[in-house]
Tab-separated table of C-alpha atoms in Angstrom:
chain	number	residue	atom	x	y	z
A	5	UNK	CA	-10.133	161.477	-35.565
A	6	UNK	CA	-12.673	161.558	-33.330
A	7	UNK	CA	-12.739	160.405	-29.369
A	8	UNK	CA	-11.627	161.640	-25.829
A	9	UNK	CA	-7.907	163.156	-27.351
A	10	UNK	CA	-9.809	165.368	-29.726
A	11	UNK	CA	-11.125	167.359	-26.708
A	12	UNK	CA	-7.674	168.485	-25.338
A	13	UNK	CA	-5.612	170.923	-27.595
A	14	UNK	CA	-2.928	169.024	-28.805
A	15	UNK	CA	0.643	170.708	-28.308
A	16	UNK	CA	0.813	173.577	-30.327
A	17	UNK	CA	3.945	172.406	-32.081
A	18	UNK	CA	2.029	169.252	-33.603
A	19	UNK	CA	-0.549	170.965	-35.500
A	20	UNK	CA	2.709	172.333	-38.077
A	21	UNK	CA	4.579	168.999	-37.513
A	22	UNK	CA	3.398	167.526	-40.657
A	23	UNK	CA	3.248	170.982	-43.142
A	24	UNK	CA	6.887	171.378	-41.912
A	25	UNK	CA	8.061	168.331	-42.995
A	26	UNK	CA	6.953	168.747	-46.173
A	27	UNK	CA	8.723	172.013	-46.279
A	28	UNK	CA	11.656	170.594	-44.945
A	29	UNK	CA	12.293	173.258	-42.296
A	30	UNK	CA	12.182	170.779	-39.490
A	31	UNK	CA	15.706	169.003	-37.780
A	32	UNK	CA	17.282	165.511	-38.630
A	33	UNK	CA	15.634	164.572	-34.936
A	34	UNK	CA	12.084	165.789	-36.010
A	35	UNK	CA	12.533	164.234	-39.710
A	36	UNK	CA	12.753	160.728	-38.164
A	37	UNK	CA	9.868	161.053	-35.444
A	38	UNK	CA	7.848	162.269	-37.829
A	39	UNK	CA	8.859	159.353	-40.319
A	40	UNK	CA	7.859	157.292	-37.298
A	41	UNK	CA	4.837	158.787	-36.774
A	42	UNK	CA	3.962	158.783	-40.515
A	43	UNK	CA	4.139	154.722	-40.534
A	44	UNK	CA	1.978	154.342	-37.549
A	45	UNK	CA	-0.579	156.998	-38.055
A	46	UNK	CA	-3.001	157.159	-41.003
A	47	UNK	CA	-4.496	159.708	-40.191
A	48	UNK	CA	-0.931	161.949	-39.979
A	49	UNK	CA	0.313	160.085	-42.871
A	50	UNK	CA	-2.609	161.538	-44.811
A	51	UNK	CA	-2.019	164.866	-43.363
A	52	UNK	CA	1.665	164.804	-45.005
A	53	UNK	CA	0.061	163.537	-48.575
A	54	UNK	CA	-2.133	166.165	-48.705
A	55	UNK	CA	0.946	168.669	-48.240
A	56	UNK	CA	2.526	166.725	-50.451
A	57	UNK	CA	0.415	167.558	-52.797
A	58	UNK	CA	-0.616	171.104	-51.915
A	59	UNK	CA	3.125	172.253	-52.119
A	60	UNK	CA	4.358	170.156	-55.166
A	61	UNK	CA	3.295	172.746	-57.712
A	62	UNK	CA	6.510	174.783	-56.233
A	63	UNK	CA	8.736	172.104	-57.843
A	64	UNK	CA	7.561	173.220	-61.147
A	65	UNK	CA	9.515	176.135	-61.035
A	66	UNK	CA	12.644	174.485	-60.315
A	67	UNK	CA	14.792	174.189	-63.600
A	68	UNK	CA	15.874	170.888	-64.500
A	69	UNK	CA	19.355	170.329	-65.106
A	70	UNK	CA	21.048	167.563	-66.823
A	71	UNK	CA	22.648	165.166	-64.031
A	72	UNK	CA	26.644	164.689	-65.742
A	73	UNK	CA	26.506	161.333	-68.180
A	74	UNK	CA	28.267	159.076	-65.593
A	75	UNK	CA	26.228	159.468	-62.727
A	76	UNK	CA	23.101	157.090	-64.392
A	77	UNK	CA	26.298	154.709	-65.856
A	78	UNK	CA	27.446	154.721	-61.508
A	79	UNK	CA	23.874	154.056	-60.625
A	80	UNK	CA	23.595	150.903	-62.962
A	81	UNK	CA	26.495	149.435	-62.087
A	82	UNK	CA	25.438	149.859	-58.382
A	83	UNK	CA	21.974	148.246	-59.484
A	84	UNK	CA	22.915	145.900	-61.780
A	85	UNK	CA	26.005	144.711	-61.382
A	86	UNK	CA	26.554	144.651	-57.865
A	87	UNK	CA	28.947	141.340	-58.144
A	88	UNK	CA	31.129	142.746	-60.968
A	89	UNK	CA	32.080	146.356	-58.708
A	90	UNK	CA	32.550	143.960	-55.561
A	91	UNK	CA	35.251	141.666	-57.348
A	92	UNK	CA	37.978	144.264	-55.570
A	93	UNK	CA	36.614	142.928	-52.453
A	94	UNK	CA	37.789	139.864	-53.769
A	95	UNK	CA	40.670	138.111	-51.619
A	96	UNK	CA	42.513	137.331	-54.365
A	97	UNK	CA	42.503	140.838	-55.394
A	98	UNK	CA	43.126	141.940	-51.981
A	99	UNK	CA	46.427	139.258	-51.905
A	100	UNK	CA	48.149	140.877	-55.069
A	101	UNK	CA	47.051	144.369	-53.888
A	102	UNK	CA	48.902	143.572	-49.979
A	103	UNK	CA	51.847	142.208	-51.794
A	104	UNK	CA	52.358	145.280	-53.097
A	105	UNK	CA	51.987	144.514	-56.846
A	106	UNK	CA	49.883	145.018	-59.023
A	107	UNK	CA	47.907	147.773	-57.419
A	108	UNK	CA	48.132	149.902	-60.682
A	109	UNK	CA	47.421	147.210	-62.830
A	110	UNK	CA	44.315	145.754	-61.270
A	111	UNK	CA	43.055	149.606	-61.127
A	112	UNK	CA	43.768	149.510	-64.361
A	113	UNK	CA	42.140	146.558	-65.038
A	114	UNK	CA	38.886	147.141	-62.956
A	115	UNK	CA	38.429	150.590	-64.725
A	116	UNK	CA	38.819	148.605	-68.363
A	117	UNK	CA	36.597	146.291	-67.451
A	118	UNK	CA	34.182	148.550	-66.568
A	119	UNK	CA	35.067	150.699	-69.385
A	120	UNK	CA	34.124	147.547	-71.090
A	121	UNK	CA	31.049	147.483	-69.876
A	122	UNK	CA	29.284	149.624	-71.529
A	123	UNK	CA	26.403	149.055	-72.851
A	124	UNK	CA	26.373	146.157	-70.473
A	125	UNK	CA	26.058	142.787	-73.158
A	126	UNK	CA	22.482	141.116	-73.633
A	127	UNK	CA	23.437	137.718	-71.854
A	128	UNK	CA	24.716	137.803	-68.214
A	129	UNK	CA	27.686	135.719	-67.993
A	130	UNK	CA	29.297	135.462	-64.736
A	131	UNK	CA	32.396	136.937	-65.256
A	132	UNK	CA	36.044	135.629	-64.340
A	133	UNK	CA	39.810	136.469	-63.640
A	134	UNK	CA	42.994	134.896	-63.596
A	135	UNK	CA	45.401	135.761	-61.595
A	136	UNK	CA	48.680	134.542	-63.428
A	137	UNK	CA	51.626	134.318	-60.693
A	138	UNK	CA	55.471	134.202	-60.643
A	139	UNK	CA	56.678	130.957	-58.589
A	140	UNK	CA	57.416	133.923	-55.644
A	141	UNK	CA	53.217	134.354	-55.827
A	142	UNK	CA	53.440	137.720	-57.791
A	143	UNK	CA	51.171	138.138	-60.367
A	144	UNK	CA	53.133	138.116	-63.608
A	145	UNK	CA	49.928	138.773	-65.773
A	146	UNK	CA	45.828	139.361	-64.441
A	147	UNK	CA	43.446	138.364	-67.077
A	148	UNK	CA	39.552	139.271	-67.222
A	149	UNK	CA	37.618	136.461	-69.215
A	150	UNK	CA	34.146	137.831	-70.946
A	151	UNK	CA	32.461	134.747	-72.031
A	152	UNK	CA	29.468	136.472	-73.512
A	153	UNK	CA	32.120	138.066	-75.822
A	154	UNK	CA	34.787	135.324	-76.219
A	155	UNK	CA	37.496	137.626	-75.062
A	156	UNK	CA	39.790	138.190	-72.462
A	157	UNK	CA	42.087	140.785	-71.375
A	158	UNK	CA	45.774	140.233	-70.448
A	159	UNK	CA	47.201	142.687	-68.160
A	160	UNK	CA	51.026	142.038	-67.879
A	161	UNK	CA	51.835	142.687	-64.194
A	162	UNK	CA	55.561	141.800	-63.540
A	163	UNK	CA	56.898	139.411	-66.169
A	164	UNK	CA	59.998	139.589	-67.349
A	165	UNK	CA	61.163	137.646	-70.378
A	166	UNK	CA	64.485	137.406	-72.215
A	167	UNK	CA	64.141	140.260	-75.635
A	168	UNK	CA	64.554	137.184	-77.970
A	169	UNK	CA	61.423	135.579	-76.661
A	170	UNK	CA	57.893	135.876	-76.694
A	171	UNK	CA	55.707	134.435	-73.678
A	172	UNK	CA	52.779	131.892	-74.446
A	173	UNK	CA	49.394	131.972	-72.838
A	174	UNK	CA	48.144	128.525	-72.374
A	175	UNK	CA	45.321	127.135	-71.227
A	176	UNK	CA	44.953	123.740	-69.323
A	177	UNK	CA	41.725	122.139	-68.737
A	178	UNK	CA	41.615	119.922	-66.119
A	179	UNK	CA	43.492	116.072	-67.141
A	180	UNK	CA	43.788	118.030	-70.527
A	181	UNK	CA	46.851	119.109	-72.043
A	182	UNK	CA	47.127	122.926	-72.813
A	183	UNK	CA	45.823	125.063	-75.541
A	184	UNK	CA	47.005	128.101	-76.791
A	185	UNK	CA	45.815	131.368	-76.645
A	186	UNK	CA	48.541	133.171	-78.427
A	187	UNK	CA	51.022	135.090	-77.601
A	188	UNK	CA	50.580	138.129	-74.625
A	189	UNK	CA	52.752	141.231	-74.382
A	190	UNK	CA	54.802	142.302	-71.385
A	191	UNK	CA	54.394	145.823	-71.450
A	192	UNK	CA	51.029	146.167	-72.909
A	193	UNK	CA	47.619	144.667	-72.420
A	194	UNK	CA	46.125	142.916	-75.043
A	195	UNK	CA	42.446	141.463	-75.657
A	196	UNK	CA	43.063	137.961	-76.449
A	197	UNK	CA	39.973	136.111	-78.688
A	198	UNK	CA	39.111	133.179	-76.954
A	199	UNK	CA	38.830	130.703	-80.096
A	200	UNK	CA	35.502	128.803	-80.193
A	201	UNK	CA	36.161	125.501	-79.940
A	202	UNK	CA	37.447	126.484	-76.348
A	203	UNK	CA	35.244	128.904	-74.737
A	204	UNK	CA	33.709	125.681	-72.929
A	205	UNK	CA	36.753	124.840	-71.522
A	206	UNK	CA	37.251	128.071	-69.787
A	207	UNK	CA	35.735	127.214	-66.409
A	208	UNK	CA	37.259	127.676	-62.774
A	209	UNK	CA	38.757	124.268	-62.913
A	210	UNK	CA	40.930	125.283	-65.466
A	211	UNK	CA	44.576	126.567	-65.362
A	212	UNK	CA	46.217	128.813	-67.336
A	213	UNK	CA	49.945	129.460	-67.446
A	214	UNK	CA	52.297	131.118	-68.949
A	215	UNK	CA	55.701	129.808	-70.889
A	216	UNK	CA	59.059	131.221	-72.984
A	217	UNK	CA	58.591	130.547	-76.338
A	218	UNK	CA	60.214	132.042	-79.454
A	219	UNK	CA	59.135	134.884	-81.348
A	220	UNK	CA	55.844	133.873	-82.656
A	221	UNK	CA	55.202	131.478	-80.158
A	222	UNK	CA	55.360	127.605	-79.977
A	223	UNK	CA	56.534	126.115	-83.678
A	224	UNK	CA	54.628	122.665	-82.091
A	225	UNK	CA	51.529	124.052	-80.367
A	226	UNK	CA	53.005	122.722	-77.480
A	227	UNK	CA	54.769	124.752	-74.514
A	228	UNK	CA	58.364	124.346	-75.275
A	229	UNK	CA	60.230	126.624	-72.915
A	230	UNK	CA	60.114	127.105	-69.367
A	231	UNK	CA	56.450	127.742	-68.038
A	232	UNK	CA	57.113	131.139	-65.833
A	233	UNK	CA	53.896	131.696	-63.914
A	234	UNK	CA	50.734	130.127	-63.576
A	235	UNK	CA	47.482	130.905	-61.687
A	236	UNK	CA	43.720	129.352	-61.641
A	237	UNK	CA	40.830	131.075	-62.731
A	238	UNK	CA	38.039	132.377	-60.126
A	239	UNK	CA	34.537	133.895	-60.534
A	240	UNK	CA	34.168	137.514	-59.805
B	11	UNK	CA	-6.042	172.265	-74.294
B	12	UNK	CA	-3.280	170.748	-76.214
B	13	UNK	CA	-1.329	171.055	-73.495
B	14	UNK	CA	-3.121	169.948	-71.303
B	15	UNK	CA	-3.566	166.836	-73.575
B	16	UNK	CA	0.042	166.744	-73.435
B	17	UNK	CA	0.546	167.219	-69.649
B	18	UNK	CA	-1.903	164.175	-69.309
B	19	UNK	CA	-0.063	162.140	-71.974
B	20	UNK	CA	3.113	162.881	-70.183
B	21	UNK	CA	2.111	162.113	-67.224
B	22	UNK	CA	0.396	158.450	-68.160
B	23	UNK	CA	3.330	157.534	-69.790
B	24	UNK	CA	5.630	158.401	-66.477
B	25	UNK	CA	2.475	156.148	-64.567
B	26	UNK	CA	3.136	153.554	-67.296
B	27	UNK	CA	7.034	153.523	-66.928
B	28	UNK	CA	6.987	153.224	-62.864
B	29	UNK	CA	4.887	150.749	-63.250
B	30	UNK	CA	7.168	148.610	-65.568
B	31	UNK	CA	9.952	149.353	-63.462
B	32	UNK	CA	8.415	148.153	-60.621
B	33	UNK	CA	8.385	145.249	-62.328
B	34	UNK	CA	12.021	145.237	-62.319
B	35	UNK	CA	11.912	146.125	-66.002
B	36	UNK	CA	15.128	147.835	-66.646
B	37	UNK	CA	15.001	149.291	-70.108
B	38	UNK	CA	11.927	151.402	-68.144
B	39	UNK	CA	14.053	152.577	-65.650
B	40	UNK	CA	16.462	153.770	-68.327
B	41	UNK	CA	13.383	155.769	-69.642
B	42	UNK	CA	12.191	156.625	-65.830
B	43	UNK	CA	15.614	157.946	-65.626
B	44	UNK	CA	15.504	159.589	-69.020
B	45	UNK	CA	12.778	161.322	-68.568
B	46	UNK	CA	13.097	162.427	-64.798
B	47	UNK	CA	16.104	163.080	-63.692
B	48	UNK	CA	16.815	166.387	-64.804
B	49	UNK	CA	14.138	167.456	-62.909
B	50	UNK	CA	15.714	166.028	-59.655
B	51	UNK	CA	18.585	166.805	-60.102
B	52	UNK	CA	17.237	170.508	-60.419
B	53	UNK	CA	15.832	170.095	-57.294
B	54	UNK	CA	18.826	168.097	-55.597
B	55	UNK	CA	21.209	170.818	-56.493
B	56	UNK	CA	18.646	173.947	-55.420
B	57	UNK	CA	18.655	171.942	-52.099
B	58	UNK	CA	22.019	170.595	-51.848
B	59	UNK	CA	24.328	173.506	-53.814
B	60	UNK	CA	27.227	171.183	-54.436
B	61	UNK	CA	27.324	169.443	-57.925
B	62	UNK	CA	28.702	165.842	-56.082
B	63	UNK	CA	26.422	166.031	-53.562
B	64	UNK	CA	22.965	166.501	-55.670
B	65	UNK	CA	24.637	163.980	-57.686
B	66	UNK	CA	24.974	161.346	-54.944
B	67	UNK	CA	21.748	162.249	-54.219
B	68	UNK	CA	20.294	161.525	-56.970
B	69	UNK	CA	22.005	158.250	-57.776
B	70	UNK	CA	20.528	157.385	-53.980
B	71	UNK	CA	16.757	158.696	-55.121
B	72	UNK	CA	17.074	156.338	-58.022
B	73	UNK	CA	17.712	153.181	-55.973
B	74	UNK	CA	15.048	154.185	-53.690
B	75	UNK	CA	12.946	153.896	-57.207
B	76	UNK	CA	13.831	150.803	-58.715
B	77	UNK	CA	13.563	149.231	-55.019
B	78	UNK	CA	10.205	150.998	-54.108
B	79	UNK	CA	8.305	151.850	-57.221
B	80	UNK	CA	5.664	148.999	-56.022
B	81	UNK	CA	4.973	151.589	-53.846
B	82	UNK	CA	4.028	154.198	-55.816
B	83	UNK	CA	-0.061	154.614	-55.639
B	84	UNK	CA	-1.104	156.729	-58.672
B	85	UNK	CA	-4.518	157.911	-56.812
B	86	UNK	CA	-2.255	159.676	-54.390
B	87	UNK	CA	0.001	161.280	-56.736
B	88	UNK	CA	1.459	162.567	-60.258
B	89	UNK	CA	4.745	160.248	-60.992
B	90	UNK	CA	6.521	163.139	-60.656
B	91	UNK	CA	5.417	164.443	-57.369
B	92	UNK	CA	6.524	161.022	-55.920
B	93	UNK	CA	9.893	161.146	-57.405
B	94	UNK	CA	9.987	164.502	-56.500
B	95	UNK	CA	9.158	164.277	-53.140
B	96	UNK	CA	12.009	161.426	-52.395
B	97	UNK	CA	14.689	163.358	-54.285
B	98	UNK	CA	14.146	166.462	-51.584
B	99	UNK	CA	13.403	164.052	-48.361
B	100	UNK	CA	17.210	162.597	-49.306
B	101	UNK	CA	19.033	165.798	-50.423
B	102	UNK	CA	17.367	167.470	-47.514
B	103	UNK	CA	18.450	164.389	-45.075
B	104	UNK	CA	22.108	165.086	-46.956
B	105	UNK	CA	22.035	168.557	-46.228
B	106	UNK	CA	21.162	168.313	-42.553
B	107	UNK	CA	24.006	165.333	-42.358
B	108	UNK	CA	26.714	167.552	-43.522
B	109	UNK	CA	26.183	170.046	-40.883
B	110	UNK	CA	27.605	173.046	-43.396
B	111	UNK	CA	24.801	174.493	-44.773
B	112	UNK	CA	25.329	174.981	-47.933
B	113	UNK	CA	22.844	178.114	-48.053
B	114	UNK	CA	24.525	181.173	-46.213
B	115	UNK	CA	23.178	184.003	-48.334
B	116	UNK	CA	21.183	186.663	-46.196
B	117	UNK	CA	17.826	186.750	-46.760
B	118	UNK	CA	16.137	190.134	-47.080
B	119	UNK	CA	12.544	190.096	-45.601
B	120	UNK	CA	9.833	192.055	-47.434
B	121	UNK	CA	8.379	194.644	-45.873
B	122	UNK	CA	5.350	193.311	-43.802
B	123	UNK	CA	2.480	194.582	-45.909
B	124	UNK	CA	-0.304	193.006	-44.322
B	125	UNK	CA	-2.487	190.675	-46.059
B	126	UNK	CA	-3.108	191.012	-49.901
B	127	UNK	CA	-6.497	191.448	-51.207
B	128	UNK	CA	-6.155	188.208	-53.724
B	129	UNK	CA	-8.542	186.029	-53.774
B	130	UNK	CA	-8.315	182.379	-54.484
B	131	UNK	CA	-9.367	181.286	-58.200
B	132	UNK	CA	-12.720	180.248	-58.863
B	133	UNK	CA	-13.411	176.178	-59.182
B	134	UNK	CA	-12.962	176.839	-62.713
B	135	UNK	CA	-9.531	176.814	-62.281
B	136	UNK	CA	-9.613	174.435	-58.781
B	137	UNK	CA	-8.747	171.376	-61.373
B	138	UNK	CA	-4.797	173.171	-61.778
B	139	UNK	CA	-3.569	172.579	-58.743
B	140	UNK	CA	-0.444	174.728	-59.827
B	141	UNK	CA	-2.361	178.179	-60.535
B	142	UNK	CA	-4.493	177.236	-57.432
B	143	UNK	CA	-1.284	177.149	-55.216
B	144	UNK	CA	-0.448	180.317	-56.901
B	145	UNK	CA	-3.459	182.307	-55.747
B	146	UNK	CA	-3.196	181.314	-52.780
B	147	UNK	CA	0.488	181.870	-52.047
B	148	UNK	CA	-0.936	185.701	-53.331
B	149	UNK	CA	-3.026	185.916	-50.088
B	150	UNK	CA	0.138	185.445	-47.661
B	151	UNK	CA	2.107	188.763	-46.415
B	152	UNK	CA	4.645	188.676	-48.442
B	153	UNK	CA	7.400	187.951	-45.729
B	154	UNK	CA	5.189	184.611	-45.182
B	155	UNK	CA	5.140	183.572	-49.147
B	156	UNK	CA	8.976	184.517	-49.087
B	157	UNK	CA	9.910	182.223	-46.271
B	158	UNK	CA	7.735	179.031	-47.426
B	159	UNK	CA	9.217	179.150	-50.937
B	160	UNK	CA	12.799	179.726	-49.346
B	161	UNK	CA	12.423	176.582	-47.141
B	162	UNK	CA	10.851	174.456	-50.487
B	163	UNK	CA	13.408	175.128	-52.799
B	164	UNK	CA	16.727	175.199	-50.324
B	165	UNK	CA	15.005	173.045	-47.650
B	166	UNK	CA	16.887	174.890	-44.835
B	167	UNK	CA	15.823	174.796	-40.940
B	168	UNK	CA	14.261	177.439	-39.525
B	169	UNK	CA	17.285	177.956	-37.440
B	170	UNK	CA	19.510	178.652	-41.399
B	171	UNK	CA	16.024	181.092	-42.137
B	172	UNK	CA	16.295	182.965	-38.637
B	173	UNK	CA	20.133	183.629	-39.208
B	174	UNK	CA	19.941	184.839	-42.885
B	175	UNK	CA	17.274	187.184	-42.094
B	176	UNK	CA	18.760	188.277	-39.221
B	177	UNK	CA	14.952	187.789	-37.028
B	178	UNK	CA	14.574	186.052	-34.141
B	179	UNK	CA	13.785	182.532	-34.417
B	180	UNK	CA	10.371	182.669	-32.763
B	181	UNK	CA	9.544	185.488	-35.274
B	182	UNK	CA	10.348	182.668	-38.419
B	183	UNK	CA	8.642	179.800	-36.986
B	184	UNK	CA	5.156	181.959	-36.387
B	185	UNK	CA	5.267	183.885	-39.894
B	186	UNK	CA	5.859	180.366	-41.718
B	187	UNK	CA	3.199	178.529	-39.341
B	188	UNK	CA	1.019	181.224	-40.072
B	189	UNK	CA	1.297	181.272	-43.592
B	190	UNK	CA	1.322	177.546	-44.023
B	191	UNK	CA	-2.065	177.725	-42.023
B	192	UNK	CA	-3.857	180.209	-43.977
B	193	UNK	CA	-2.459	178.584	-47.083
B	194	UNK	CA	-3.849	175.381	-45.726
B	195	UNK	CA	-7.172	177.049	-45.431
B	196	UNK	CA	-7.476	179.005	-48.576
B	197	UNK	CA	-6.419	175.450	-50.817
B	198	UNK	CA	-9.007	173.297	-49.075
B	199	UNK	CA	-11.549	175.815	-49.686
């Protein structure tokens, strides 16, 4: 601090610049030349610590309130799992939402599967979707696959089946023929347990579709009625 | 002295935790979080006055600490001046961005009474830098000790101080100058 600049008064402003940033009294303009200042000055920089600490006893008498449950849940999803909030950016997503259906439902489905969430699971498994779609391109049923937990969850969009009949959820491996998953709902979503012996085969190569079967599903373990909608599985 | 066992305990653990987390460990940031964040968000919502605001405040502070806590130098400061001291840079950065200022109230002045008598404590009592602070605030005019805590715990411009107390500008910025000089003074003494 010492040489030729020490002998003229500085602007009478400066002396307070770094004491009233501390405080916080000083102007969005001032905050950021002094931030400026702090990185390429020591000797300010340490003139802001030491305010730092000279005024931080104040805080003491602030009373601490508790901060509402959700707001740590929002800042770990921001943290943590960055990829699972960005799957509504998503162009698939974005394609059922523009064609108008499905807006609701994949709402629906981003808040269960954040709902789901919680506490996030011990293994990190890249999660997936299906998007299961009507020969027009409209989703007849969304799915969310959870390989850490062998589940997914079916989200019926727009399917419409005949009352005597149940639809299948298959699915088909690449060169493979198709596996059941059971039977889905129309008008409800339902968690579907992936069964073991499959969970490898879920990968984004695979299909899945869905066809009419009768109540019950397939008697062979085969589709047997018309397959109504089917959609590939991508990565979130 | 059991407290102050306990303040020190308290504290070393918070050193402990940052340090985990800046080791990206995030079961310690759950406990950073645990542990803290009332605190902030006490001093968001003092700054900030509305309950979403201090609240995306203090989801912002807490990024800034699991990104940053590398930078945290424990011979500089308590944990918990360094998390307090990013909490009010944001929420006061937030308040200044929103234009409205979210404190309005007038602000009565006290009557200028010239300064106090108080002395600053002995060293004895140097080592708590709280109580130090204290007696020193004591030997500011009152007017001056008001307006420095005002600007702390609402972080409002001189401009919001001026206007509330219904003084001229020039009047603000010399009492709080003042004071922050002699307080300067007496705590480096």
């Amino acid at each position: 601090m010492s040489g030729p600049d020490d002998i003229a008064a500085p602007p009478p402003d400066r002396n307070y610049l770094a004491a009233e940033y501390v405080l916080g009294v000083l102007d969005p303009a001032q905050r950021r030349e002094v931030e400026a200042r702090i990185s390429r000055d020591r000797a300010f920089a340490r003139e802001v610590a030491a305010w730092q600490l000279h005024l931080a006893p104040l805080a003491d008498e602030i009373e601490p309130v508790e901060a509402p449950r959700y707001v740590f849940t929002r800042l770990q999803a921001a943290l943590f799992e960055r990829k699972r909030r960005g799957w509504l950016d998503d162009v698939v997503v974005w394609r059922w939402l523009s064609a108008g259906a499905g807006a609701v439902a994949a709402a629906a489905l981003a808040f269960a599967f954040v709902a789901s969430r919680q506490p996030p699971a011990p293994t990190v498994v890249a999660p997936m979707v299906a998007a299961i779609n009507l020969d027009d391109g409209k989703p007849a049923f969304l799915a969310t696959i959870d390989l850490s937990r062998g589940t997914m969850l079916v989200l019926p969009v727009s399917a419409v089946i005949p009352a005597d009949k149940a639809a299948e959820l298959w699915l088909i491996p690449p060169g493979d023929k198709p596996h059941s998953l059971g039977v889905v709902d129309v008008s409800h979503p339902v968690s579907v347990t992936i069964p073991p012996a499959l969970r490898n085969a879920v990968t984004l190569k695979a299909a899945m579709a869905i066809s009419v079967e009768p109540p019950g599903g397939s008697p062979t373990g085969q589709p047997t009625g018309p397959v109504i909608a089917k959609g590939g599985i991508s990565s979130i | 002295m059991t407290d102050e066992t306990d303040i020190a305990a308290a504290r070393e653990r918070l050193r402990d935790t940052l340090v985990a987390v800046a080791g990206g460990d995030r079961a310690a940031f759950a406990t950073l979080y645990k542990l803290t964040s009332a605190k902030l968000f006490g001093v968001c919502l003092r700054i900030l006055g509305k309950q979403g605001d201090a609240e995306d405040v203090l989801q912002e502070t807490y990024t800034t600490v699991w990104h940053k806590a590398g930078l945290y130098d424990p011979e500089r400061a308590s944990p918990i001046t360094w998390l307090v001291m990013i909490a009010r840079n944001k929420a006061i950065d937030r308040a200044r961005a929103d234009g409205g200022e979210p404190h309005a109230a007038p602000i009565e002045l006290a009557a200028d009474i010239g300064d106090t008598a108080a002395e600053p404590a002995a060293s004895a009592e140097a080592a708590d830098s709280g109580r130090r602070l204290d007696d020193c605030l004591k030997t500011l005019e009152a007017r001056q000790r008001q307006l420095i805590r005002t600007a702390f715990f609402e972080g409002v411009t001189y401009e919001n101080l001026a206007m509330r107390s219904n003084a001229p500008l020039g009047s603000i910025k010399s009492w709080i100058r003042r004071g922050l000089m002699k307080l300067k003074a007496c705590l480096e003494r």
